[in-house]
Amino acid sequence: MRPAAFRNFLLLASSLLFAGLSAVPQSFSPSLRSATGAACRLSRAESERRCRAPGQPPGGALCHGRGRCDCGVCICHVNEPGVYFGPLCECREWVCETYDGSTCAGHGKCDCGKCKCEEGWFGEACQYPTHCDLTKKKSNQMCKNSQDVICSNAGTCHCGRCKCDNPDGNGLVYGKFCECDDRECIDDETEEICGGHGQCNCGRCDCKVGWYGKKCEHPRSCALSAEESIRKCQGSSNLPCSGRGKCECGKCTCYPPGDRRVYGKTCECDDRRCEDLDGTICGGHGTCSCGRCVCERGWFGELCQHPRKCNLTEEQSKSLCESADGILCSGKGSCHCGKCICSAEEWYISGELCDCDDRDCDKHDGLVCTGNGICNCGNCECWDGWNGNACEIWLGTDHPCIHSNTNRWLWSNHCVPTAWEIHQHKSH
């Protein structure tokens, strides 16, 4: 046998040995289980703590997401390419992090599941060059996802490659464009991944039988009455799920399904409100937090659209703010650097020249455009999935009260209709 082949044989044998040791049933440990089949002596929290990497917060992946936790000991999976081993399944032989389809980005060697980078490269997949010859514009362009957002607003761009945010050190944000955020799987109340009823896959929960919902929070059966259910879904809003989701068994599922811009326990956060009509977030000069723009230094306004410094003279600025009749901002706002800032006291005034009255936009349940669109100079511009003069009609196929095949209205204790839906039901 040639030396190289012999080394490979030893590597395979040692890997399988470690994998076999990590998969030994827990009955061998009398300190954890008193006998075969007996209950674990550890609490669930302590058991999971032992299966979690040091420094990981509650809710972090157990056994590095590569095995199951049995009474404080990781049982590693061996049914995928590569072999997992180690006390916390931290080692994945032969299979390292990849970038754009290449192991270690083609700039390193794989050693026990971790990339050892060549000189001049760094990162978990050796994807980042230590020196960059790209312009900032070219680099940012390479980091934009399919929605034209740099690193999905969940990371920073480094020489045309996304470096995902990792504030807790648990690596829950990942993907070429940081498009996968497994923090989305963590239940806000229990801090468990998928409410303890599923597995997380790129920020989305795959629920076990008997559970469903964005975070597997909805049981298929529910003991709540319709009144109790809707009360839990209202929160501080007058509408269940803030008018942006469906209420089932006291839990909200936000619309549109899968759109991460609408979130919160009662769907109270709608980051679409940070976008202008062209889809630009906070004018490109800020970040969105629960539907409100947090502007970068030097910018202000509801959508961070106004620079604090201006290169225009006062005359030039005013000429851009005058309407056809020569009135500055229609007499309903002030002029700053050639743009009108409409009066904050009159919330309904909008438009480039403060010439629009948002009270002309249709309302539903007291909300302009039902909260499902933008009022654009007296007309509702509805977001995807919504229709109607007031954007009050959800067009999705998974409406909580419509049977997908027959389009029948199916009222139940867990499906509370809105006033509009009742009217539509009666009219048919």
Short mmCIF file of C-alpha atoms in Angstrom, two decimals:
data_model
loop_
_atom_site.label_atom_id
_atom_site.label_comp_id
_atom_site.label_asym_id
_atom_site.label_seq_id
_atom_site.Cartn_x
_atom_site.Cartn_y
_atom_site.Cartn_z
CA MET A 1 0.00 0.00 0.00
CA ARG A 2 1.41 3.41 -0.96
CA PRO A 3 2.11 5.90 1.91
CA ALA A 4 -0.58 8.38 0.76
CA ALA A 5 -3.22 5.66 0.50
CA PHE A 6 -2.20 4.31 3.91
CA ARG A 7 -2.58 7.76 5.48
CA ASN A 8 -6.05 8.08 3.94
CA PHE A 9 -6.96 4.67 5.34
CA LEU A 10 -5.84 5.70 8.83
CA LEU A 11 -7.77 8.96 8.55
CA LEU A 12 -10.95 7.11 7.56
CA ALA A 13 -10.54 4.57 10.35
CA SER A 14 -9.92 7.18 13.03
CA SER A 15 -12.88 9.28 11.85
CA LEU A 16 -15.24 6.32 11.96
CA LEU A 17 -13.91 5.40 15.41
CA PHE A 18 -14.64 8.85 16.76
CA ALA A 19 -18.05 8.88 15.12
CA GLY A 20 -18.83 5.52 16.66
CA LEU A 21 -17.77 6.69 20.10
CA SER A 22 -19.95 9.79 19.89
CA ALA A 23 -22.94 7.65 18.94
CA VAL A 24 -22.70 5.31 21.97
CA PRO A 25 -26.07 5.07 23.78
CA GLN A 26 -26.30 7.05 26.98
CA SER A 27 -27.07 4.02 29.15
CA PHE A 28 -23.33 3.63 29.70
CA SER A 29 -23.20 6.71 31.96
CA PRO A 30 -24.54 5.90 35.43
CA SER A 31 -24.14 9.53 36.48
CA LEU A 32 -26.75 10.61 33.94
CA ARG A 33 -29.03 7.61 33.65
CA SER A 34 -29.43 5.09 36.46
CA ALA A 35 -30.36 2.25 34.11
CA THR A 36 -31.15 1.49 30.49
CA GLY A 37 -34.36 3.26 29.50
CA ALA A 38 -34.51 5.23 32.76
CA ALA A 39 -35.30 8.94 32.84
CA CYS A 40 -32.43 11.39 32.52
CA ARG A 41 -31.20 12.82 35.82
CA LEU A 42 -30.48 16.18 34.20
CA SER A 43 -33.06 18.89 33.70
CA ARG A 44 -33.83 19.80 30.11
CA ALA A 45 -32.01 23.13 30.49
CA GLU A 46 -28.89 21.50 31.92
CA SER A 47 -28.94 18.77 29.30
CA GLU A 48 -29.12 21.32 26.49
CA ARG A 49 -26.44 23.48 28.12
CA ARG A 50 -24.00 20.55 27.98
CA CYS A 51 -24.82 20.02 24.29
CA ARG A 52 -24.29 23.66 23.36
CA ALA A 53 -20.93 25.18 22.44
CA PRO A 54 -19.37 27.42 25.14
CA GLY A 55 -20.61 30.98 24.92
CA GLN A 56 -23.74 30.15 22.96
CA PRO A 57 -26.96 31.69 24.40
CA PRO A 58 -30.12 29.70 25.19
CA GLY A 59 -31.78 28.85 21.90
CA GLY A 60 -28.46 28.32 20.13
CA ALA A 61 -27.97 25.22 18.00
CA LEU A 62 -27.41 22.01 19.94
CA CYS A 63 -24.51 19.78 18.94
CA HIS A 64 -23.61 22.41 16.32
CA GLY A 65 -26.81 21.43 14.51
CA ARG A 66 -25.15 18.16 13.55
CA GLY A 67 -26.69 15.76 16.02
CA ARG A 68 -29.27 15.30 18.74
CA CYS A 69 -28.86 15.93 22.45
CA ASP A 70 -29.54 12.93 24.66
CA CYS A 71 -29.21 13.61 28.38
CA GLY A 72 -26.38 16.09 27.97
CA VAL A 73 -24.45 14.08 25.39
CA CYS A 74 -24.41 14.67 21.62
CA ILE A 75 -25.37 11.80 19.33
CA CYS A 76 -23.84 12.86 16.02
CA HIS A 77 -25.50 12.36 12.65
CA VAL A 78 -23.64 10.10 10.24
CA ASN A 79 -26.18 9.92 7.42
CA GLU A 80 -24.88 12.98 5.50
CA PRO A 81 -21.72 13.39 3.39
CA GLY A 82 -18.76 13.54 5.73
CA VAL A 83 -18.60 12.16 9.25
CA TYR A 84 -19.41 14.23 12.33
CA PHE A 85 -17.53 13.58 15.54
CA GLY A 86 -16.24 15.27 18.65
CA PRO A 87 -17.97 15.88 22.03
CA LEU A 88 -20.25 18.49 20.44
CA CYS A 89 -20.16 17.14 16.87
CA GLU A 90 -17.89 20.08 16.15
CA CYS A 91 -15.66 18.19 13.76
CA ARG A 92 -16.81 17.40 10.24
CA GLU A 93 -14.15 15.46 8.44
CA TRP A 94 -13.60 16.13 4.72
CA VAL A 95 -16.45 18.68 4.52
CA CYS A 96 -15.53 22.31 5.23
CA GLU A 97 -17.31 25.61 4.76
CA THR A 98 -17.84 26.52 1.12
CA TYR A 99 -18.15 29.84 -0.65
CA ASP A 100 -19.82 30.13 -4.04
CA GLY A 101 -19.62 26.36 -4.50
CA SER A 102 -15.92 25.96 -3.65
CA THR A 103 -14.59 24.35 -0.48
CA CYS A 104 -12.56 26.91 1.46
CA ALA A 105 -13.26 29.21 -1.54
CA GLY A 106 -10.33 27.52 -3.29
CA HIS A 107 -7.94 29.45 -1.03
CA GLY A 108 -7.31 26.97 1.77
CA LYS A 109 -7.21 23.37 2.91
CA CYS A 110 -9.85 21.48 4.86
CA ASP A 111 -8.71 20.12 8.22
CA CYS A 112 -11.25 18.41 10.50
CA GLY A 113 -14.11 20.45 9.14
CA LYS A 114 -12.27 23.78 9.40
CA CYS A 115 -10.49 25.70 6.68
CA LYS A 116 -6.82 26.50 7.05
CA CYS A 117 -6.39 29.50 4.77
CA GLU A 118 -3.52 30.32 2.48
CA GLU A 119 -1.57 33.48 3.08
CA GLY A 120 -3.53 36.52 1.96
CA TRP A 121 -6.97 35.04 2.77
CA PHE A 122 -9.12 34.74 5.88
CA GLY A 123 -12.65 33.82 7.00
CA GLU A 124 -14.45 30.58 7.83
CA ALA A 125 -14.37 29.65 4.15
CA CYS A 126 -11.19 31.61 3.33
CA GLN A 127 -13.43 33.87 1.28
CA TYR A 128 -12.00 37.25 2.31
CA PRO A 129 -8.79 38.67 0.82
CA THR A 130 -6.58 40.59 3.24
CA HIS A 131 -5.97 43.19 0.54
CA CYS A 132 -8.63 44.45 -1.89
CA ASP A 133 -8.20 46.07 -5.30
CA LEU A 134 -11.92 46.70 -5.91
CA THR A 135 -13.55 50.11 -5.72
CA LYS A 136 -16.19 50.51 -3.01
CA LYS A 137 -18.91 50.83 -5.66
CA LYS A 138 -17.84 47.63 -7.42
CA SER A 139 -17.51 45.81 -4.09
CA ASN A 140 -21.00 46.83 -2.95
CA GLN A 141 -22.48 45.81 -6.29
CA MET A 142 -21.09 42.30 -5.87
CA CYS A 143 -22.62 42.09 -2.37
CA LYS A 144 -26.20 42.90 -3.40
CA ASN A 145 -28.85 40.20 -3.19
CA SER A 146 -31.67 39.67 -5.69
CA GLN A 147 -33.59 42.55 -4.09
CA ASP A 148 -30.59 44.86 -4.63
CA VAL A 149 -29.90 45.05 -0.88
CA ILE A 150 -26.29 44.89 0.29
CA CYS A 151 -25.77 41.70 2.32
CA SER A 152 -29.53 41.54 3.00
CA ASN A 153 -29.05 44.27 5.63
CA ALA A 154 -27.58 41.56 7.86
CA GLY A 155 -23.88 42.01 7.28
CA THR A 156 -21.14 44.17 5.83
CA CYS A 157 -19.47 44.03 2.45
CA HIS A 158 -15.76 43.20 2.37
CA CYS A 159 -14.16 43.29 -1.05
CA GLY A 160 -17.25 42.02 -2.87
CA ARG A 161 -18.04 39.37 -0.27
CA CYS A 162 -20.54 39.53 2.56
CA LYS A 163 -19.38 39.22 6.15
CA CYS A 164 -22.50 38.35 8.11
CA ASP A 165 -23.36 39.86 11.49
CA ASN A 166 -22.46 37.58 14.37
CA PRO A 167 -23.04 39.64 17.54
CA ASP A 168 -23.63 36.63 19.79
CA GLY A 169 -20.88 34.51 18.34
CA ASN A 170 -23.31 31.75 17.37
CA GLY A 171 -23.15 32.07 13.58
CA LEU A 172 -26.94 32.22 13.14
CA VAL A 173 -26.65 34.59 10.17
CA TYR A 174 -25.09 33.05 7.07
CA GLY A 175 -25.32 32.60 3.30
CA LYS A 176 -23.50 34.20 0.37
CA PHE A 177 -25.57 37.36 0.83
CA CYS A 178 -26.36 36.77 4.55
CA GLU A 179 -29.82 35.74 3.37
CA CYS A 180 -30.16 33.03 6.03
CA ASP A 181 -30.94 34.26 9.52
CA ASP A 182 -31.68 31.44 11.96
CA ARG A 183 -32.53 34.03 14.63
CA GLU A 184 -35.87 34.21 12.84
CA CYS A 185 -36.55 30.69 14.11
CA ILE A 186 -36.16 31.59 17.80
CA ASP A 187 -39.46 31.95 19.65
CA ASP A 188 -39.66 35.36 21.34
CA GLU A 189 -41.38 33.98 24.44
CA THR A 190 -39.63 30.66 25.05
CA GLU A 191 -36.32 31.52 23.30
CA GLU A 192 -36.45 28.05 21.79
CA ILE A 193 -35.70 27.31 18.17
CA CYS A 194 -39.02 26.81 16.35
CA GLY A 195 -40.79 26.75 19.70
CA GLY A 196 -39.24 23.36 20.36
CA HIS A 197 -41.46 21.86 17.64
CA GLY A 198 -39.22 21.84 14.53
CA GLN A 199 -35.83 22.34 12.96
CA CYS A 200 -34.49 25.57 11.53
CA ASN A 201 -33.47 25.68 7.86
CA CYS A 202 -32.08 28.99 6.56
CA GLY A 203 -34.27 31.07 8.86
CA ARG A 204 -37.41 29.01 8.29
CA CYS A 205 -38.86 26.36 10.54
CA ASP A 206 -39.65 22.84 9.37
CA CYS A 207 -42.36 21.90 11.83
CA LYS A 208 -43.03 18.53 13.40
CA VAL A 209 -46.36 16.78 12.87
CA GLY A 210 -49.10 18.52 14.82
CA TRP A 211 -47.53 21.99 14.68
CA TYR A 212 -47.38 24.79 12.13
CA GLY A 213 -46.67 28.51 11.83
CA LYS A 214 -43.61 30.67 11.19
CA LYS A 215 -42.03 29.41 14.40
CA CYS A 216 -44.07 26.21 14.77
CA GLU A 217 -46.03 28.06 17.43
CA HIS A 218 -49.50 26.95 16.35
CA PRO A 219 -50.88 23.61 17.49
CA ARG A 220 -53.27 21.91 15.12
CA SER A 221 -55.87 21.88 17.91
CA CYS A 222 -56.67 24.78 20.25
CA ALA A 223 -58.61 25.16 23.51
CA LEU A 224 -59.08 28.95 23.25
CA SER A 225 -62.43 30.52 22.45
CA ALA A 226 -62.69 32.99 19.57
CA GLU A 227 -62.76 35.92 22.02
CA GLU A 228 -59.67 34.72 23.91
CA SER A 229 -57.85 34.07 20.67
CA ILE A 230 -58.50 37.51 19.21
CA ARG A 231 -57.66 39.24 22.50
CA LYS A 232 -54.22 37.66 22.55
CA CYS A 233 -53.65 38.71 18.93
CA GLN A 234 -54.59 42.35 19.43
CA GLY A 235 -51.92 43.52 21.85
CA SER A 236 -51.92 47.33 21.83
CA SER A 237 -53.57 47.46 18.39
CA ASN A 238 -57.29 47.73 17.74
CA LEU A 239 -57.02 45.12 15.00
CA PRO A 240 -55.99 41.48 15.39
CA CYS A 241 -52.39 41.11 14.25
CA SER A 242 -52.32 44.86 13.50
CA GLY A 243 -54.36 44.16 10.36
CA ARG A 244 -51.30 42.54 8.78
CA GLY A 245 -51.76 38.86 9.56
CA LYS A 246 -54.06 36.05 10.58
CA CYS A 247 -54.94 35.14 14.14
CA GLU A 248 -55.11 31.49 15.07
CA CYS A 249 -55.30 30.19 18.62
CA GLY A 250 -54.01 33.47 20.02
CA LYS A 251 -50.96 33.60 17.74
CA CYS A 252 -50.33 35.80 14.72
CA THR A 253 -48.97 34.70 11.34
CA CYS A 254 -47.95 37.84 9.48
CA TYR A 255 -48.75 38.56 5.83
CA PRO A 256 -47.34 38.15 3.30
CA PRO A 257 -46.15 34.71 4.43
CA GLY A 258 -42.38 34.48 4.34
CA ASP A 259 -41.89 38.25 4.03
CA ARG A 260 -39.43 39.09 6.80
CA ARG A 261 -40.27 42.78 6.60
CA VAL A 262 -43.51 42.19 8.54
CA TYR A 263 -42.92 40.76 11.99
CA GLY A 264 -43.57 41.06 15.71
CA LYS A 265 -45.79 39.22 18.18
CA THR A 266 -48.84 41.03 16.77
CA CYS A 267 -47.27 41.90 13.36
CA GLU A 268 -46.74 45.40 14.73
CA CYS A 269 -43.45 45.90 12.88
CA ASP A 270 -43.67 46.62 9.18
CA ASP A 271 -40.32 47.49 7.63
CA ARG A 272 -42.00 48.16 4.28
CA ARG A 273 -42.80 51.57 5.76
CA CYS A 274 -39.10 52.36 5.51
CA GLU A 275 -39.19 51.99 1.71
CA ASP A 276 -40.04 54.69 -0.79
CA LEU A 277 -42.07 53.99 -3.92
CA ASP A 278 -38.92 52.76 -5.68
CA GLY A 279 -38.19 50.28 -2.89
CA THR A 280 -35.15 52.14 -1.54
CA ILE A 281 -34.76 51.58 2.21
CA CYS A 282 -34.43 54.77 4.26
CA GLY A 283 -33.23 56.65 1.19
CA GLY A 284 -30.05 54.59 1.25
CA HIS A 285 -28.92 56.64 4.26
CA GLY A 286 -30.15 54.66 7.25
CA THR A 287 -31.39 51.38 8.64
CA CYS A 288 -34.92 50.26 9.38
CA SER A 289 -36.03 49.28 12.89
CA CYS A 290 -39.60 48.07 13.34
CA GLY A 291 -40.91 50.26 10.53
CA ARG A 292 -38.95 53.39 11.46
CA CYS A 293 -35.78 54.72 9.86
CA VAL A 294 -32.66 55.27 11.96
CA CYS A 295 -30.69 57.76 9.88
CA GLU A 296 -26.95 57.91 9.41
CA ARG A 297 -25.11 61.00 10.58
CA GLY A 298 -25.72 63.88 8.19
CA TRP A 299 -29.23 62.82 7.14
CA PHE A 300 -32.72 63.30 8.54
CA GLY A 301 -36.38 62.90 7.64
CA GLU A 302 -38.95 60.12 7.87
CA LEU A 303 -37.09 58.23 5.14
CA CYS A 304 -33.66 59.82 5.75
CA GLN A 305 -34.18 61.70 2.50
CA HIS A 306 -32.85 65.10 3.61
CA PRO A 307 -29.12 65.95 3.88
CA ARG A 308 -28.22 68.24 6.77
CA LYS A 309 -25.68 70.08 4.62
CA CYS A 310 -26.69 71.74 1.37
CA ASN A 311 -24.65 72.93 -1.63
CA LEU A 312 -27.48 75.04 -3.07
CA THR A 313 -27.93 78.74 -2.55
CA GLU A 314 -31.15 79.86 -0.87
CA GLU A 315 -32.48 81.12 -4.21
CA GLN A 316 -31.71 77.84 -5.95
CA SER A 317 -33.31 75.87 -3.15
CA LYS A 318 -36.52 77.93 -3.15
CA SER A 319 -36.87 77.73 -6.94
CA LEU A 320 -37.08 73.94 -6.65
CA CYS A 321 -39.73 74.12 -3.93
CA GLU A 322 -42.13 76.49 -5.70
CA SER A 323 -45.33 75.15 -7.22
CA ALA A 324 -46.71 76.39 -10.57
CA ASP A 325 -48.50 79.25 -8.83
CA GLY A 326 -45.24 80.38 -7.19
CA ILE A 327 -46.20 79.30 -3.66
CA LEU A 328 -43.42 77.73 -1.62
CA CYS A 329 -44.30 74.10 -0.75
CA SER A 330 -47.98 74.89 -1.39
CA GLY A 331 -47.92 76.94 1.81
CA LYS A 332 -47.96 73.74 3.87
CA GLY A 333 -44.31 73.11 4.55
CA SER A 334 -40.78 74.46 4.61
CA CYS A 335 -38.05 74.24 1.97
CA HIS A 336 -34.70 72.58 2.68
CA CYS A 337 -32.05 72.13 0.00
CA GLY A 338 -34.58 72.13 -2.83
CA LYS A 339 -36.99 69.71 -1.16
CA CYS A 340 -40.17 70.34 0.75
CA ILE A 341 -40.55 69.19 4.35
CA CYS A 342 -44.28 69.02 4.94
CA SER A 343 -45.82 70.24 8.19
CA ALA A 344 -45.59 67.62 10.93
CA GLU A 345 -48.67 69.08 12.60
CA GLU A 346 -50.75 68.17 9.55
CA TRP A 347 -49.90 64.48 9.22
CA TYR A 348 -52.04 64.06 6.14
CA ILE A 349 -50.02 66.51 3.98
CA SER A 350 -47.54 64.83 1.63
CA GLY A 351 -46.10 65.01 -1.88
CA GLU A 352 -42.98 66.55 -3.37
CA LEU A 353 -44.50 70.01 -3.02
CA CYS A 354 -46.77 69.19 -0.05
CA ASP A 355 -49.65 69.31 -2.52
CA CYS A 356 -51.24 65.96 -1.59
CA ASP A 357 -53.81 65.22 1.10
CA ASP A 358 -53.56 61.68 2.46
CA ARG A 359 -57.07 61.99 3.90
CA ASP A 360 -58.23 61.37 0.34
CA CYS A 361 -56.82 57.83 0.54
CA ASP A 362 -59.35 55.17 1.43
CA LYS A 363 -59.43 53.75 4.94
CA HIS A 364 -60.45 50.39 6.35
CA ASP A 365 -61.05 49.76 10.04
CA GLY A 366 -59.77 53.28 10.69
CA LEU A 367 -56.39 52.75 8.99
CA VAL A 368 -55.22 54.56 5.87
CA CYS A 369 -54.70 51.92 3.17
CA THR A 370 -55.40 49.40 5.98
CA GLY A 371 -51.72 49.56 6.81
CA ASN A 372 -51.05 47.34 3.79
CA GLY A 373 -49.83 49.98 1.38
CA ILE A 374 -48.57 53.54 0.95
CA CYS A 375 -50.80 56.54 0.43
CA ASN A 376 -49.45 58.22 -2.71
CA CYS A 377 -51.05 61.60 -3.32
CA GLY A 378 -54.58 60.48 -2.46
CA ASN A 379 -54.37 56.93 -3.85
CA CYS A 380 -53.36 53.71 -2.10
CA GLU A 381 -50.34 51.94 -3.56
CA CYS A 382 -50.80 48.39 -2.24
CA TRP A 383 -47.93 46.09 -1.36
CA ASP A 384 -47.62 42.69 -2.99
CA GLY A 385 -50.42 40.32 -2.02
CA TRP A 386 -52.96 43.06 -1.23
CA ASN A 387 -55.68 44.70 -3.32
CA GLY A 388 -58.73 46.94 -2.98
CA ASN A 389 -59.18 50.70 -2.80
CA ALA A 390 -57.90 50.58 0.77
CA CYS A 391 -55.57 47.57 0.27
CA GLU A 392 -57.96 45.61 2.46
CA ILE A 393 -58.13 42.43 0.37
CA TRP A 394 -55.53 39.71 0.86
CA LEU A 395 -54.96 37.87 -2.42
CA GLY A 396 -52.88 35.02 -1.05
CA THR A 397 -53.98 31.42 -1.41
CA ASP A 398 -53.58 30.63 2.29
CA HIS A 399 -56.21 33.01 3.65
CA PRO A 400 -57.15 31.69 7.10
CA CYS A 401 -60.84 31.67 6.27
CA ILE A 402 -60.86 30.45 2.67
CA HIS A 403 -60.70 26.82 1.59
CA SER A 404 -58.01 26.61 -1.08
CA ASN A 405 -60.04 24.39 -3.44
CA THR A 406 -63.61 25.64 -3.12
CA ASN A 407 -63.06 29.28 -2.06
CA ARG A 408 -65.61 28.69 0.71
CA TRP A 409 -65.66 30.80 3.87
CA LEU A 410 -64.84 28.58 6.82
CA TRP A 411 -65.42 30.38 10.12
CA SER A 412 -64.10 28.64 13.22
CA ASN A 413 -63.00 29.46 16.74
CA HIS A 414 -59.48 30.03 15.48
CA CYS A 415 -60.34 32.05 12.37
CA VAL A 416 -61.78 35.44 13.30
CA PRO A 417 -63.21 37.36 10.30
CA THR A 418 -62.86 41.09 9.90
CA ALA A 419 -65.88 43.32 9.37
CA TRP A 420 -65.07 43.51 5.65
CA GLU A 421 -64.90 39.72 5.37
CA ILE A 422 -68.29 39.31 7.06
CA HIS A 423 -69.76 41.85 4.64
CA GLN A 424 -68.28 40.00 1.68
CA HIS A 425 -69.55 36.68 3.01
CA LYS A 426 -73.10 38.03 3.37
CA SER A 427 -73.03 39.66 -0.06
CA HIS A 428 -72.28 36.26 -1.61
#
